[in-house]
Amino acid sequence: MTLATLTALAAAMSVIALSGAGAETAAPQIARPHVAAEVLFWTQAQREAGFPHMETIFPIHIVKRGDHVHPLPVGKPLAVSVTVNGQAHGIDAFMAAQKNAGVLVIQDGKIRLEKYALGYGPDGRWTSFSVAKSFTSTLVGAAIKDGYIQSIDDPIVRYIPGLKGSAYEGVSIRQVLTMTSGVRWNEDYTDPKSDVAQFYTVKPDPGMDATVSYMRKLPREAAPGTKWVYKTGETNLIGVLVTAATHKTLSDYLSEKVWRPYGMEEDGAWMVDERGQESGGCCLSVSLHDYGRMGLFMLGGGVAGGKAVLPDGWIAAATHKQADVGTAGHGYGYQWWTDDDGGFNAYGIFGQAIHIDPKRRLVVVLSSAWPHATDHELQAQRAALFDAVAKAVDAEAHTRP
C-alpha cells in the first residue's frame, strides 16, 4: 500500500461515523495517516473519539483470539478512595479528573473494581500507545524459548542486516531492550521535529523497512550499555527483530503464543505501516479485560494453555531494574517500568497503564485520554490510585478474622 493510498484512506475514514460502544461522535478529522505525527497533536475531542476506534482510521493487523476465554469472575467490590493534594476523591471523581475511559482492578484473578466513562465499554478496544512495548518485548522472550533467537546478548545486526555499518553495530539485543544502545534519539512529544514525530513521516529508503531506514541514520552519543534514553524507535526495531527471526507478523506471533492459548476475550488490533510491519512500540488496541489478562499472564509466570511461553527467569529479569532512569525507586527492565518494591508497569502516553503488584496479586489497568501526552500532575494522581488500591487490599487483609 503506497503512501498516497494511505493518505487517501485516512482522509476517507476521517468522515465515517464510528461504530461500536459510545459511537455517537464522528471519527476524528485526520489529514495524514502517520499515527505518531498526528495523534500527538489531536484535540481532546479527537482523542476521546479516536482512541477507542483506531482500527477504523489506520491500517491494522488482527491479533486473533481463540475458542476459549480465560474467566474473570467478579469478586467482592473494592472500595477505593484516592487522596490527591490532601483531598479524598471517589473513583468516579478521580476518573473524571484523569479523563479515564476505563479502570479495572483484578486481585487473585477476580475483578474487584471495573468502571467505564467517555462512552467506552467492556466490548470495546482502546489504544495502548507505549503499553504495546511490553507486549513486544515479551515476544522476544517467546522467540528465545522457541529457538528463533539464540540470546539477548546476540548483536542486533545478526538479525537485522540493514543496521550493519550504523551506530547499532556492536549493540546487543539486550541493550536495545533496555534502551541503553547509546544511539541518539529525541522523544519530545511536544516537538513536531523530534525523532518520535518525524519517525513516522520520513519516506524510507527504497526496499527497506521504514524503521530500519530511519534508525540506521541516527548517530551514536554514548558507548553501548552506558546511557539510558527512552526511544520508541528502538521498540519498533524490536518488532522488526521478532518478525525477522520468526518470519511471522507480530500480530500472528502474539496470537499464537498468548492471545489464543491464554484465552483473550476479544481480538486485538495492531497498527501497521505501509509495508505491513506492526509498530512494535505503539498502538496495539485491546479491551480493558484483555489488558488485565496480560497482567495475569505475567503474574502467572508466562504460562498459556498449560505451557511456559517464556524462558526460565525471563519475567524476573524483564520486570526488574536493568537501567537507571534517574528517578528514585524506579527503573527500566526489558520494556517494563520497574518499581523497587517489586511492582512493574506498562505505561503509554495519554494515561494508558497496566500496573502489576506481585506481592498483592494485583493488576490495575487504566485506559485514558489525558489532555497531554505526558503530565506530571496526572502521573502523580495515577500513582496515588495505585497506592490507594494497595492500601485498600492491605486493610482488608488486616481485618479478616
Short mmCIF file of C-alpha atoms in Angstrom, two decimals:
data_model
loop_
_atom_site.label_atom_id
_atom_site.label_comp_id
_atom_site.label_asym_id
_atom_site.label_seq_id
_atom_site.Cartn_x
_atom_site.Cartn_y
_atom_site.Cartn_z
CA MET A 1 0.00 0.00 0.00
CA THR A 2 1.55 3.30 -1.07
CA LEU A 3 1.85 6.49 0.94
CA ALA A 4 -0.67 8.16 -1.36
CA THR A 5 -3.13 5.31 -0.83
CA LEU A 6 -2.74 5.58 2.92
CA THR A 7 -3.30 9.32 2.79
CA ALA A 8 -6.50 8.83 0.83
CA LEU A 9 -7.60 6.08 3.20
CA ALA A 10 -7.08 8.27 6.26
CA ALA A 11 -8.91 11.17 4.70
CA ALA A 12 -11.83 8.94 3.79
CA MET A 13 -12.01 7.28 7.17
CA SER A 14 -11.96 10.62 8.95
CA VAL A 15 -15.50 11.36 7.81
CA ILE A 16 -17.03 7.95 8.53
CA ALA A 17 -19.17 7.65 11.65
CA LEU A 18 -17.67 5.36 14.24
CA SER A 19 -19.38 2.11 15.14
CA GLY A 20 -19.39 0.24 18.45
CA ALA A 21 -19.62 1.37 22.08
CA GLY A 22 -20.05 5.10 22.52
CA ALA A 23 -20.06 5.80 18.79
CA GLU A 24 -22.28 8.86 18.80
CA THR A 25 -19.42 11.05 17.55
CA ALA A 26 -17.77 11.05 14.15
CA ALA A 27 -14.24 9.82 13.62
CA PRO A 28 -11.58 12.48 14.26
CA GLN A 29 -10.61 14.61 11.27
CA ILE A 30 -7.17 13.40 10.19
CA ALA A 31 -5.14 14.78 7.31
CA ARG A 32 -2.27 12.26 7.27
CA PRO A 33 -2.01 8.56 8.07
CA HIS A 34 1.13 8.58 10.24
CA VAL A 35 -0.01 7.99 13.77
CA ALA A 36 2.76 9.47 15.90
CA ALA A 37 2.90 12.66 13.87
CA GLU A 38 -0.85 13.15 14.13
CA VAL A 39 -2.16 11.71 17.34
CA LEU A 40 0.30 13.70 19.43
CA PHE A 41 -1.48 16.84 18.30
CA TRP A 42 -5.12 15.74 18.22
CA THR A 43 -7.68 17.83 20.07
CA GLN A 44 -9.35 16.45 23.19
CA ALA A 45 -12.50 15.65 21.19
CA GLN A 46 -10.41 13.78 18.61
CA ARG A 47 -8.63 11.78 21.33
CA GLU A 48 -11.86 10.71 23.01
CA ALA A 49 -13.42 9.78 19.67
CA GLY A 50 -10.34 8.21 18.10
CA PHE A 51 -8.59 6.25 20.86
CA PRO A 52 -11.33 3.57 21.02
CA HIS A 53 -11.56 3.31 17.22
CA MET A 54 -8.02 3.46 15.83
CA GLU A 55 -8.64 0.48 13.58
CA THR A 56 -11.31 2.44 11.69
CA ILE A 57 -8.79 5.16 10.89
CA PHE A 58 -5.45 3.39 10.35
CA PRO A 59 -4.44 0.11 8.71
CA ILE A 60 -4.09 -2.76 11.20
CA HIS A 61 -3.41 -6.45 11.61
CA ILE A 62 -5.76 -8.51 13.77
CA VAL A 63 -4.46 -10.40 16.81
CA LYS A 64 -6.88 -13.31 16.69
CA ARG A 65 -8.49 -14.71 19.79
CA GLY A 66 -9.07 -18.41 20.29
CA ASP A 67 -12.02 -20.63 21.07
CA HIS A 68 -11.96 -20.33 24.85
CA VAL A 69 -11.94 -17.36 27.22
CA HIS A 70 -9.88 -17.11 30.38
CA PRO A 71 -12.52 -16.42 33.05
CA LEU A 72 -12.52 -13.21 35.07
CA PRO A 73 -15.04 -13.87 37.85
CA VAL A 74 -16.39 -10.93 39.79
CA GLY A 75 -15.11 -10.78 43.36
CA LYS A 76 -16.04 -8.68 46.35
CA PRO A 77 -16.26 -4.98 45.36
CA LEU A 78 -13.22 -2.99 46.47
CA ALA A 79 -13.91 0.45 47.92
CA VAL A 80 -11.20 2.84 46.80
CA SER A 81 -10.73 6.48 47.82
CA VAL A 82 -7.85 8.36 46.20
CA THR A 83 -6.15 11.18 48.07
CA VAL A 84 -4.90 13.96 45.81
CA ASN A 85 -3.37 17.12 47.30
CA GLY A 86 -4.76 16.18 50.71
CA GLN A 87 -8.33 15.70 49.46
CA ALA A 88 -10.10 12.35 49.14
CA HIS A 89 -11.83 11.52 45.86
CA GLY A 90 -14.15 8.67 44.95
CA ILE A 91 -13.34 6.63 41.87
CA ASP A 92 -15.87 8.46 39.65
CA ALA A 93 -14.43 11.86 40.50
CA PHE A 94 -10.91 10.51 40.02
CA MET A 95 -11.79 9.18 36.57
CA ALA A 96 -13.35 12.47 35.53
CA ALA A 97 -10.24 14.40 36.60
CA GLN A 98 -7.97 11.93 34.81
CA LYS A 99 -10.07 11.63 31.66
CA ASN A 100 -10.07 7.87 32.28
CA ALA A 101 -12.19 5.79 29.93
CA GLY A 102 -11.74 2.58 31.90
CA VAL A 103 -10.43 1.44 35.27
CA LEU A 104 -10.04 -2.25 36.12
CA VAL A 105 -8.69 -3.81 39.32
CA ILE A 106 -8.10 -7.56 39.41
CA GLN A 107 -6.92 -9.35 42.54
CA ASP A 108 -6.36 -13.10 42.81
CA GLY A 109 -7.82 -13.41 39.32
CA LYS A 110 -11.11 -11.76 40.29
CA ILE A 111 -12.48 -8.38 39.24
CA ARG A 112 -12.64 -6.14 42.31
CA LEU A 113 -13.37 -2.86 40.53
CA GLU A 114 -14.48 -2.07 36.98
CA LYS A 115 -15.64 1.33 35.74
CA TYR A 116 -16.12 2.95 32.34
CA ALA A 117 -16.55 6.51 31.07
CA LEU A 118 -16.19 8.61 27.89
CA GLY A 119 -18.63 6.31 26.08
CA TYR A 120 -16.30 3.31 26.45
CA GLY A 121 -17.48 -0.15 27.50
CA PRO A 122 -16.40 -3.78 28.06
CA ASP A 123 -16.96 -4.79 24.43
CA GLY A 124 -14.71 -2.07 23.01
CA ARG A 125 -10.98 -1.67 22.43
CA TRP A 126 -8.76 1.24 23.46
CA THR A 127 -5.34 2.08 22.06
CA SER A 128 -2.30 1.27 24.18
CA PHE A 129 0.40 3.59 22.88
CA SER A 130 3.63 2.51 24.63
CA VAL A 131 1.92 -0.17 26.70
CA ALA A 132 2.47 -2.14 23.48
CA LYS A 133 6.22 -2.04 24.18
CA SER A 134 5.81 -4.53 27.00
CA PHE A 135 3.86 -6.89 24.71
CA THR A 136 6.56 -6.64 22.04
CA SER A 137 9.43 -7.30 24.45
CA THR A 138 7.58 -10.36 25.77
CA LEU A 139 7.59 -11.75 22.22
CA VAL A 140 11.40 -11.57 22.28
CA GLY A 141 11.32 -13.92 25.26
CA ALA A 142 8.94 -16.22 23.38
CA ALA A 143 11.24 -16.20 20.33
CA ILE A 144 14.17 -17.22 22.52
CA LYS A 145 12.10 -20.00 24.10
CA ASP A 146 11.13 -21.20 20.61
CA GLY A 147 14.74 -21.09 19.38
CA TYR A 148 14.29 -18.33 16.83
CA ILE A 149 16.69 -16.05 18.73
CA GLN A 150 19.72 -17.59 20.40
CA SER A 151 20.36 -15.00 23.12
CA ILE A 152 19.60 -11.39 24.02
CA ASP A 153 23.35 -10.89 24.08
CA ASP A 154 23.50 -11.52 20.33
CA PRO A 155 24.30 -8.43 18.24
CA ILE A 156 21.12 -7.00 16.80
CA VAL A 157 22.72 -6.68 13.35
CA ARG A 158 22.81 -10.50 13.18
CA TYR A 159 19.02 -10.45 12.78
CA ILE A 160 18.63 -7.04 11.09
CA PRO A 161 21.43 -6.82 8.49
CA GLY A 162 20.19 -3.42 7.34
CA LEU A 163 21.68 -1.95 10.53
CA LYS A 164 25.23 -3.03 9.63
CA GLY A 165 27.61 -0.10 9.46
CA SER A 166 25.30 2.09 11.56
CA ALA A 167 25.51 3.21 15.19
CA TYR A 168 23.83 -0.11 16.03
CA GLU A 169 26.95 -2.03 15.03
CA GLY A 170 28.20 -3.53 18.30
CA VAL A 171 24.85 -3.10 20.10
CA SER A 172 23.24 -6.19 21.63
CA ILE A 173 19.57 -7.13 21.71
CA ARG A 174 19.76 -6.68 25.50
CA GLN A 175 20.91 -3.08 25.09
CA VAL A 176 18.04 -2.32 22.73
CA LEU A 177 15.57 -3.99 25.10
CA THR A 178 16.82 -1.80 27.95
CA MET A 179 17.17 1.31 25.76
CA THR A 180 20.87 1.62 26.53
CA SER A 181 22.13 1.38 22.94
CA GLY A 182 23.92 4.73 23.12
CA VAL A 183 22.23 5.87 19.90
CA ARG A 184 20.92 9.46 19.97
CA TRP A 185 17.13 9.96 19.94
CA ASN A 186 14.67 12.75 20.80
CA GLU A 187 11.34 11.58 22.33
CA ASP A 188 9.87 15.07 22.89
CA TYR A 189 6.13 14.63 22.24
CA THR A 190 5.55 18.38 22.01
CA ASP A 191 8.13 18.94 19.24
CA PRO A 192 6.94 18.20 15.68
CA LYS A 193 10.61 17.96 14.65
CA SER A 194 11.54 15.34 17.27
CA ASP A 195 12.53 11.85 16.21
CA VAL A 196 9.35 10.38 17.66
CA ALA A 197 7.28 12.68 15.40
CA GLN A 198 9.49 12.64 12.31
CA PHE A 199 9.98 8.88 12.52
CA TYR A 200 6.56 8.24 11.00
CA THR A 201 6.74 10.90 8.28
CA VAL A 202 10.16 10.39 6.65
CA LYS A 203 9.98 8.32 3.47
CA PRO A 204 12.03 5.12 3.86
CA ASP A 205 14.86 4.15 1.55
CA PRO A 206 13.63 2.05 -1.40
CA GLY A 207 13.04 -1.58 -0.48
CA MET A 208 13.93 -1.08 3.17
CA ASP A 209 11.81 -1.40 6.29
CA ALA A 210 10.78 2.07 7.45
CA THR A 211 12.08 1.59 11.00
CA VAL A 212 15.46 0.27 9.87
CA SER A 213 15.75 3.02 7.25
CA TYR A 214 15.28 5.75 9.88
CA MET A 215 17.19 4.21 12.78
CA ARG A 216 20.33 3.32 10.83
CA LYS A 217 20.92 7.00 10.10
CA LEU A 218 20.99 8.09 13.74
CA PRO A 219 24.36 8.98 15.34
CA ARG A 220 25.86 7.44 18.44
CA GLU A 221 26.11 9.66 21.53
CA ALA A 222 27.40 7.17 24.14
CA ALA A 223 29.06 3.79 24.36
CA PRO A 224 26.55 0.91 24.25
CA GLY A 225 25.29 -0.01 27.69
CA THR A 226 26.30 3.25 29.39
CA LYS A 227 23.34 5.61 28.96
CA TRP A 228 19.57 5.11 29.15
CA VAL A 229 17.40 7.14 26.78
CA TYR A 230 13.74 6.33 26.12
CA LYS A 231 13.32 5.54 22.41
CA THR A 232 10.09 4.39 20.79
CA GLY A 233 12.03 3.77 17.60
CA GLU A 234 14.07 1.08 19.32
CA THR A 235 10.96 -0.85 20.31
CA ASN A 236 9.90 -0.68 16.69
CA LEU A 237 13.31 -2.23 15.95
CA ILE A 238 12.50 -4.97 18.45
CA GLY A 239 9.32 -5.62 16.49
CA VAL A 240 11.36 -5.90 13.28
CA LEU A 241 13.73 -8.25 15.12
CA VAL A 242 10.90 -10.59 16.14
CA THR A 243 9.41 -10.58 12.65
CA ALA A 244 12.80 -11.22 11.04
CA ALA A 245 13.66 -14.04 13.44
CA THR A 246 10.29 -15.81 13.42
CA HIS A 247 9.17 -14.98 9.86
CA LYS A 248 5.78 -14.17 11.40
CA THR A 249 3.97 -10.89 11.90
CA LEU A 250 3.88 -9.61 15.46
CA SER A 251 0.10 -10.00 15.41
CA ASP A 252 0.25 -13.65 14.36
CA TYR A 253 3.01 -14.47 16.82
CA LEU A 254 1.22 -12.74 19.70
CA SER A 255 -1.94 -14.65 18.78
CA GLU A 256 -0.04 -17.94 18.65
CA LYS A 257 1.90 -17.53 21.89
CA VAL A 258 -0.51 -15.61 24.14
CA TRP A 259 -3.86 -14.50 22.72
CA ARG A 260 -5.26 -17.90 21.76
CA PRO A 261 -3.73 -20.21 24.37
CA TYR A 262 -4.28 -17.83 27.31
CA GLY A 263 -7.86 -17.15 26.35
CA MET A 264 -8.19 -13.49 25.47
CA GLU A 265 -11.80 -12.42 25.10
CA GLU A 266 -11.55 -10.09 22.11
CA ASP A 267 -9.38 -9.81 19.02
CA GLY A 268 -6.64 -7.20 19.28
CA ALA A 269 -5.86 -4.69 16.53
CA TRP A 270 -2.24 -3.68 15.89
CA MET A 271 -1.44 -0.71 13.70
CA VAL A 272 0.89 -1.35 10.76
CA ASP A 273 2.96 0.79 8.42
CA GLU A 274 2.66 0.87 4.64
CA ARG A 275 4.78 -2.30 4.33
CA GLY A 276 2.61 -4.20 6.81
CA GLN A 277 5.03 -4.12 9.76
CA GLU A 278 3.39 -3.56 13.14
CA SER A 279 4.59 -0.62 15.22
CA GLY A 280 6.29 -2.59 17.99
CA GLY A 281 6.49 0.49 20.20
CA CYS A 282 2.90 1.60 19.90
CA CYS A 283 -0.68 1.28 19.01
CA LEU A 284 -1.99 -2.15 19.88
CA SER A 285 -5.71 -1.76 20.64
CA VAL A 286 -7.08 -4.14 23.28
CA SER A 287 -10.14 -4.44 25.52
CA LEU A 288 -9.87 -3.46 29.17
CA HIS A 289 -10.37 -7.09 30.26
CA ASP A 290 -7.65 -8.35 27.93
CA TYR A 291 -5.15 -5.78 29.20
CA GLY A 292 -5.98 -7.25 32.59
CA ARG A 293 -5.44 -10.78 31.31
CA MET A 294 -2.00 -9.76 30.01
CA GLY A 295 -1.20 -8.66 33.54
CA LEU A 296 -2.41 -12.01 34.85
CA PHE A 297 -0.29 -13.80 32.24
CA MET A 298 2.77 -12.04 33.63
CA LEU A 299 1.73 -12.66 37.24
CA GLY A 300 1.27 -16.34 36.42
CA GLY A 301 4.82 -16.78 35.18
CA GLY A 302 4.13 -16.50 31.46
CA VAL A 303 2.15 -19.72 31.15
CA ALA A 304 -0.57 -20.03 28.49
CA GLY A 305 -2.54 -23.15 27.67
CA GLY A 306 -0.58 -25.04 30.31
CA LYS A 307 2.76 -24.34 28.60
CA ALA A 308 5.57 -21.96 29.50
CA VAL A 309 5.79 -19.30 26.81
CA LEU A 310 8.95 -17.65 28.14
CA PRO A 311 12.40 -18.91 29.15
CA ASP A 312 13.15 -19.65 32.79
CA GLY A 313 13.94 -16.41 34.60
CA TRP A 314 12.71 -14.17 31.80
CA ILE A 315 9.96 -12.42 33.75
CA ALA A 316 12.21 -11.84 36.77
CA ALA A 317 14.83 -10.19 34.55
CA ALA A 318 12.34 -8.32 32.36
CA THR A 319 10.48 -6.74 35.28
CA HIS A 320 13.40 -5.73 37.49
CA LYS A 321 15.66 -2.71 37.11
CA GLN A 322 18.15 -3.17 34.29
CA ALA A 323 18.72 0.55 33.71
CA ASP A 324 18.63 3.63 35.93
CA VAL A 325 16.04 6.15 34.70
CA GLY A 326 17.06 8.91 37.10
CA THR A 327 14.01 8.59 39.36
CA ALA A 328 14.44 7.24 42.88
CA GLY A 329 12.60 3.97 43.47
CA HIS A 330 12.10 3.23 39.78
CA GLY A 331 13.96 1.77 36.84
CA TYR A 332 13.61 0.14 33.44
CA GLY A 333 13.70 -3.54 32.59
CA TYR A 334 13.01 -5.19 29.25
CA GLN A 335 10.46 -2.57 28.16
CA TRP A 336 8.75 -2.66 31.56
CA TRP A 337 8.95 0.24 34.04
CA THR A 338 10.06 -1.18 37.37
CA ASP A 339 9.42 -0.27 40.99
CA ASP A 340 11.98 -1.07 43.66
CA ASP A 341 9.24 -2.68 45.79
CA GLY A 342 8.83 -5.44 43.17
CA GLY A 343 5.96 -3.95 41.17
CA PHE A 344 6.23 -3.30 37.45
CA ASN A 345 4.29 -1.32 34.87
CA ALA A 346 3.49 -0.90 31.21
CA TYR A 347 2.89 2.79 30.52
CA GLY A 348 1.65 4.63 27.45
CA ILE A 349 1.24 8.31 26.70
CA PHE A 350 -2.12 9.98 27.36
CA GLY A 351 -2.58 7.87 30.51
CA GLN A 352 -2.53 4.21 29.47
CA ALA A 353 -1.25 1.77 32.10
CA ILE A 354 -1.02 -1.80 33.32
CA HIS A 355 0.23 -1.83 36.92
CA ILE A 356 1.25 -5.22 38.32
CA ASP A 357 1.81 -5.79 42.04
CA PRO A 358 3.02 -9.36 42.60
CA LYS A 359 3.04 -9.09 46.40
CA ARG A 360 -0.71 -8.38 46.47
CA ARG A 361 -1.52 -10.43 43.34
CA LEU A 362 -2.92 -7.23 41.83
CA VAL A 363 -3.39 -5.96 38.30
CA VAL A 364 -4.64 -2.41 37.73
CA VAL A 365 -5.49 -1.25 34.20
CA LEU A 366 -6.16 2.31 33.04
CA SER A 367 -7.35 3.39 29.60
CA SER A 368 -7.38 7.15 29.27
CA ALA A 369 -7.43 10.27 27.11
CA TRP A 370 -5.26 12.70 29.06
CA PRO A 371 -5.18 16.25 27.67
CA HIS A 372 -1.40 15.94 27.12
CA ALA A 373 0.87 13.06 26.16
CA THR A 374 2.68 13.33 29.49
CA ASP A 375 1.60 15.23 32.58
CA HIS A 376 3.49 15.15 35.89
CA GLU A 377 0.42 16.03 37.94
CA LEU A 378 -1.70 13.33 36.35
CA GLN A 379 1.14 10.85 36.74
CA ALA A 380 1.26 11.65 40.46
CA GLN A 381 -2.51 11.15 40.69
CA ARG A 382 -2.18 7.80 38.91
CA ALA A 383 0.47 6.73 41.41
CA ALA A 384 -1.90 7.79 44.18
CA LEU A 385 -4.56 5.48 42.72
CA PHE A 386 -2.17 2.52 42.70
CA ASP A 387 -1.25 3.32 46.31
CA ALA A 388 -4.93 3.62 47.29
CA VAL A 389 -5.75 0.23 45.76
CA ALA A 390 -2.82 -1.38 47.61
CA LYS A 391 -3.89 0.19 50.90
CA ALA A 392 -7.49 -0.96 50.41
CA VAL A 393 -6.31 -4.52 49.82
CA ASP A 394 -3.99 -4.38 52.84
CA ALA A 395 -6.78 -3.02 55.03
CA GLU A 396 -8.97 -5.95 54.06
CA ALA A 397 -6.22 -8.41 54.90
CA HIS A 398 -5.79 -6.89 58.37
CA THR A 399 -9.49 -7.06 59.17
CA ARG A 400 -10.02 -10.69 58.17
CA PRO A 401 -10.80 -13.00 61.11
#
